[in-house]
Amino acid sequence: MKRYLLLLVPVSLATALAWAEGPAPSAEAQRAEQLRRNRGLIRMLVEGGLSLAGEEDPVRRAEYCNNMAERLAGAIKEATQHRDSPRMMELGRHLRVLLERGVAPNLSLARGDIPEGSADEMKLHKVRDHTARVVGLLEEEFRRAADAEPQADMREALDVVQAGRYQVDLALKAPGRPKAKAQGPNRER
């Protein structure tokens, strides 16, 4: 049952991407373009969800979520470079969810089972460091774009992404088992 629940996260994110940004006056043409732009992300989220569903190890689940987050970050960077603020914000919110409900709870769960100073602890830090690199590059892109053309949505996007990163950092600072077992980004709060 748990494995099927894990599929809900990437599938719900994929559905949101397919219908993101709402219809406009030429709705059919814009919908087709949105689907074309999001096709790779949708495929990645579905495949990532299947990988999550088959994985029991929380560190590996966090790595899978991190890989999906990296792809989302790439799409956000592209949207930022094209000044596509609605897409940037939409994908930024999805990235935050992936970090807060996928990477962070799985790291927290693993943290509770791994002794401090052990070799396995290095795996946790490696996942966290990967998140920091991905988000750090995205933060730099937001700052560059904001310097070129200051916009409130750049600041908001930066805040959204940093909030997700903060939760990942917090997951390793507070050892202990969370109340509910982490499964993936669709986990209810």
GROMACS .gro file of C-alpha atoms in nm:
model
  189
    1MET     CA    1   0.000   0.000   0.000
    2LYS     CA    2   0.281   0.239   0.094
    3ARG     CA    3   0.441   0.194  -0.246
    4TYR     CA    4   0.122   0.298  -0.421
    5LEU     CA    5   0.099   0.608  -0.204
    6LEU     CA    6   0.450   0.703  -0.313
    7LEU     CA    7   0.329   0.713  -0.670
    8LEU     CA    8   0.083   0.988  -0.581
    9VAL     CA    9   0.354   1.250  -0.528
   10PRO     CA   10   0.517   1.252  -0.869
   11VAL     CA   11   0.187   1.182  -1.044
   12SER     CA   12   0.019   1.475  -0.865
   13LEU     CA   13   0.318   1.698  -0.947
   14ALA     CA   14   0.305   1.578  -1.307
   15THR     CA   15  -0.067   1.655  -1.325
   16ALA     CA   16  -0.007   1.999  -1.181
   17LEU     CA   17   0.264   2.061  -1.440
   18ALA     CA   18   0.041   1.946  -1.722
   19TRP     CA   19  -0.227   2.196  -1.619
   20ALA     CA   20   0.004   2.466  -1.478
   21GLU     CA   21  -0.044   2.834  -1.551
   22GLY     CA   22  -0.415   2.807  -1.637
   23PRO     CA   23  -0.583   2.860  -1.970
   24ALA     CA   24  -0.550   3.188  -2.160
   25PRO     CA   25  -0.754   3.330  -2.450
   26SER     CA   26  -0.598   3.087  -2.700
   27ALA     CA   27  -0.629   2.804  -2.452
   28GLU     CA   28  -0.577   2.508  -2.683
   29ALA     CA   29  -0.253   2.638  -2.833
   30GLN     CA   30  -0.117   2.740  -2.494
   31ARG     CA   31  -0.214   2.408  -2.338
   32ALA     CA   32  -0.033   2.224  -2.616
   33GLU     CA   33   0.276   2.439  -2.560
   34GLN     CA   34   0.260   2.385  -2.182
   35LEU     CA   35   0.236   2.011  -2.231
   36ARG     CA   36   0.529   2.018  -2.474
   37ARG     CA   37   0.743   2.215  -2.225
   38ASN     CA   38   0.643   1.996  -1.933
   39ARG     CA   39   0.662   1.656  -2.105
   40GLY     CA   40   1.017   1.582  -1.990
   41LEU     CA   41   0.939   1.690  -1.634
   42ILE     CA   42   0.623   1.481  -1.628
   43ARG     CA   43   0.813   1.176  -1.750
   44MET     CA   44   1.086   1.235  -1.492
   45LEU     CA   45   0.832   1.268  -1.209
   46VAL     CA   46   0.648   0.951  -1.306
   47GLU     CA   47   0.974   0.753  -1.337
   48GLY     CA   48   1.095   0.901  -1.008
   49GLY     CA   49   0.770   0.801  -0.842
   50LEU     CA   50   0.812   0.446  -0.963
   51SER     CA   51   1.165   0.440  -0.823
   52LEU     CA   52   1.039   0.576  -0.491
   53ALA     CA   53   0.767   0.314  -0.473
   54GLY     CA   54   1.017   0.034  -0.506
   55GLU     CA   55   1.267   0.166  -0.251
   56GLU     CA   56   1.264   0.091   0.122
   57ASP     CA   57   1.587   0.270   0.220
   58PRO     CA   58   1.513   0.629   0.330
   59VAL     CA   59   1.855   0.754   0.215
   60ARG     CA   60   1.793   0.618  -0.136
   61ARG     CA   61   1.442   0.769  -0.134
   62ALA     CA   62   1.596   1.104  -0.039
   63GLU     CA   63   1.844   1.064  -0.326
   64TYR     CA   64   1.561   0.991  -0.572
   65CYS     CA   65   1.376   1.301  -0.452
   66ASN     CA   66   1.698   1.500  -0.479
   67ASN     CA   67   1.746   1.389  -0.840
   68MET     CA   68   1.391   1.500  -0.922
   69ALA     CA   69   1.460   1.830  -0.743
   70GLU     CA   70   1.768   1.883  -0.958
   71ARG     CA   71   1.563   1.846  -1.277
   72LEU     CA   72   1.300   2.086  -1.144
   73ALA     CA   73   1.575   2.334  -1.056
   74GLY     CA   74   1.700   2.317  -1.414
   75ALA     CA   75   1.352   2.398  -1.545
   76ILE     CA   76   1.323   2.686  -1.294
   77LYS     CA   77   1.658   2.823  -1.410
   78GLU     CA   78   1.538   2.812  -1.769
   79ALA     CA   79   1.212   2.988  -1.675
   80THR     CA   80   1.411   3.252  -1.486
   81GLN     CA   81   1.635   3.316  -1.785
   82HIS     CA   82   1.327   3.356  -2.007
   83ARG     CA   83   1.158   3.584  -1.751
   84ASP     CA   84   0.866   3.342  -1.731
   85SER     CA   85   0.760   3.438  -1.378
   86PRO     CA   86   0.441   3.227  -1.355
   87ARG     CA   87   0.630   2.913  -1.456
   88MET     CA   88   0.921   2.999  -1.230
   89MET     CA   89   0.689   3.038  -0.931
   90GLU     CA   90   0.488   2.725  -1.009
   91LEU     CA   91   0.798   2.509  -1.042
   92GLY     CA   92   0.954   2.675  -0.737
   93ARG     CA   93   0.657   2.569  -0.526
   94HIS     CA   94   0.687   2.213  -0.660
   95LEU     CA   95   1.057   2.214  -0.574
   96ARG     CA   96   0.980   2.326  -0.221
   97VAL     CA   97   0.728   2.043  -0.179
   98LEU     CA   98   0.981   1.792  -0.308
   99LEU     CA   99   1.244   1.915  -0.062
  100GLU     CA  100   1.009   1.946   0.236
  101ARG     CA  101   0.806   1.630   0.186
  102GLY     CA  102   1.054   1.410   0.005
  103VAL     CA  103   1.417   1.484   0.087
  104ALA     CA  104   1.381   1.622   0.442
  105PRO     CA  105   1.154   1.357   0.600
  106ASN     CA  106   1.350   1.073   0.447
  107LEU     CA  107   1.677   1.218   0.576
  108SER     CA  108   1.518   1.267   0.916
  109LEU     CA  109   1.397   0.909   0.921
  110ALA     CA  110   1.741   0.781   0.824
  111ARG     CA  111   1.906   1.012   1.078
  112GLY     CA  112   1.717   0.839   1.356
  113ASP     CA  113   1.866   0.502   1.255
  114ILE     CA  114   2.225   0.607   1.184
  115PRO     CA  115   2.474   0.666   1.465
  116GLU     CA  116   2.667   0.992   1.468
  117GLY     CA  117   3.017   0.962   1.329
  118SER     CA  118   2.941   0.644   1.134
  119ALA     CA  119   3.023   0.588   0.770
  120ASP     CA  120   2.651   0.586   0.693
  121GLU     CA  121   2.624   0.938   0.832
  122MET     CA  122   2.841   1.052   0.542
  123LYS     CA  123   2.569   0.935   0.303
  124LEU     CA  124   2.322   1.164   0.477
  125HIS     CA  125   2.556   1.459   0.447
  126LYS     CA  126   2.621   1.378   0.082
  127VAL     CA  127   2.248   1.400   0.005
  128ARG     CA  128   2.217   1.724   0.202
  129ASP     CA  129   2.523   1.869   0.026
  130HIS     CA  130   2.375   1.777  -0.312
  131THR     CA  131   2.059   1.966  -0.218
  132ALA     CA  132   2.268   2.264  -0.109
  133ARG     CA  133   2.455   2.268  -0.443
  134VAL     CA  134   2.134   2.244  -0.649
  135VAL     CA  135   1.956   2.513  -0.452
  136GLY     CA  136   2.269   2.727  -0.430
  137LEU     CA  137   2.302   2.738  -0.810
  138LEU     CA  138   1.936   2.830  -0.837
  139GLU     CA  139   1.978   3.104  -0.576
  140GLU     CA  140   2.266   3.249  -0.780
  141GLU     CA  141   2.046   3.249  -1.090
  142PHE     CA  142   1.768   3.432  -0.904
  143ARG     CA  143   2.015   3.691  -0.777
  144ARG     CA  144   2.164   3.745  -1.125
  145ALA     CA  145   1.819   3.786  -1.274
  146ALA     CA  146   1.710   4.021  -0.994
  147ASP     CA  147   2.024   4.233  -1.043
  148ALA     CA  148   1.952   4.263  -1.414
  149GLU     CA  149   1.584   4.343  -1.365
  150PRO     CA  150   1.463   4.367  -1.006
  151GLN     CA  151   1.129   4.192  -0.958
  152ALA     CA  152   0.933   4.103  -0.647
  153ASP     CA  153   0.862   3.756  -0.783
  154MET     CA  154   1.236   3.680  -0.795
  155ARG     CA  155   1.257   3.750  -0.422
  156GLU     CA  156   0.947   3.541  -0.358
  157ALA     CA  157   1.083   3.252  -0.565
  158LEU     CA  158   1.412   3.271  -0.377
  159ASP     CA  159   1.226   3.261  -0.043
  160VAL     CA  160   1.020   2.959  -0.151
  161VAL     CA  161   1.325   2.760  -0.259
  162GLN     CA  162   1.526   2.859   0.049
  163ALA     CA  163   1.242   2.742   0.275
  164GLY     CA  164   1.267   2.395   0.121
  165ARG     CA  165   1.644   2.391   0.162
  166TYR     CA  166   1.608   2.495   0.526
  167GLN     CA  167   1.389   2.192   0.596
  168VAL     CA  168   1.653   1.963   0.447
  169ASP     CA  169   1.922   2.120   0.668
  170LEU     CA  170   1.696   2.087   0.971
  171ALA     CA  171   1.639   1.716   0.903
  172LEU     CA  172   2.003   1.638   0.983
  173LYS     CA  173   2.031   1.870   1.281
  174ALA     CA  174   1.751   1.709   1.476
  175PRO     CA  175   1.825   1.338   1.505
  176GLY     CA  176   1.533   1.119   1.586
  177ARG     CA  177   1.255   0.928   1.428
  178PRO     CA  178   0.965   1.136   1.295
  179LYS     CA  179   0.615   1.047   1.418
  180ALA     CA  180   0.507   0.905   1.082
  181LYS     CA  181   0.730   0.714   0.846
  182ALA     CA  182   0.848   0.929   0.559
  183GLN     CA  183   0.741   0.797   0.223
  184GLY     CA  184   0.786   1.067  -0.034
  185PRO     CA  185   0.677   1.420  -0.115
  186ASN     CA  186   0.305   1.334  -0.099
  187ARG     CA  187   0.320   1.265   0.272
  188GLU     CA  188   0.053   1.466   0.451
  189ARG     CA  189   0.165   1.710   0.715
   0.00000   0.00000   0.00000
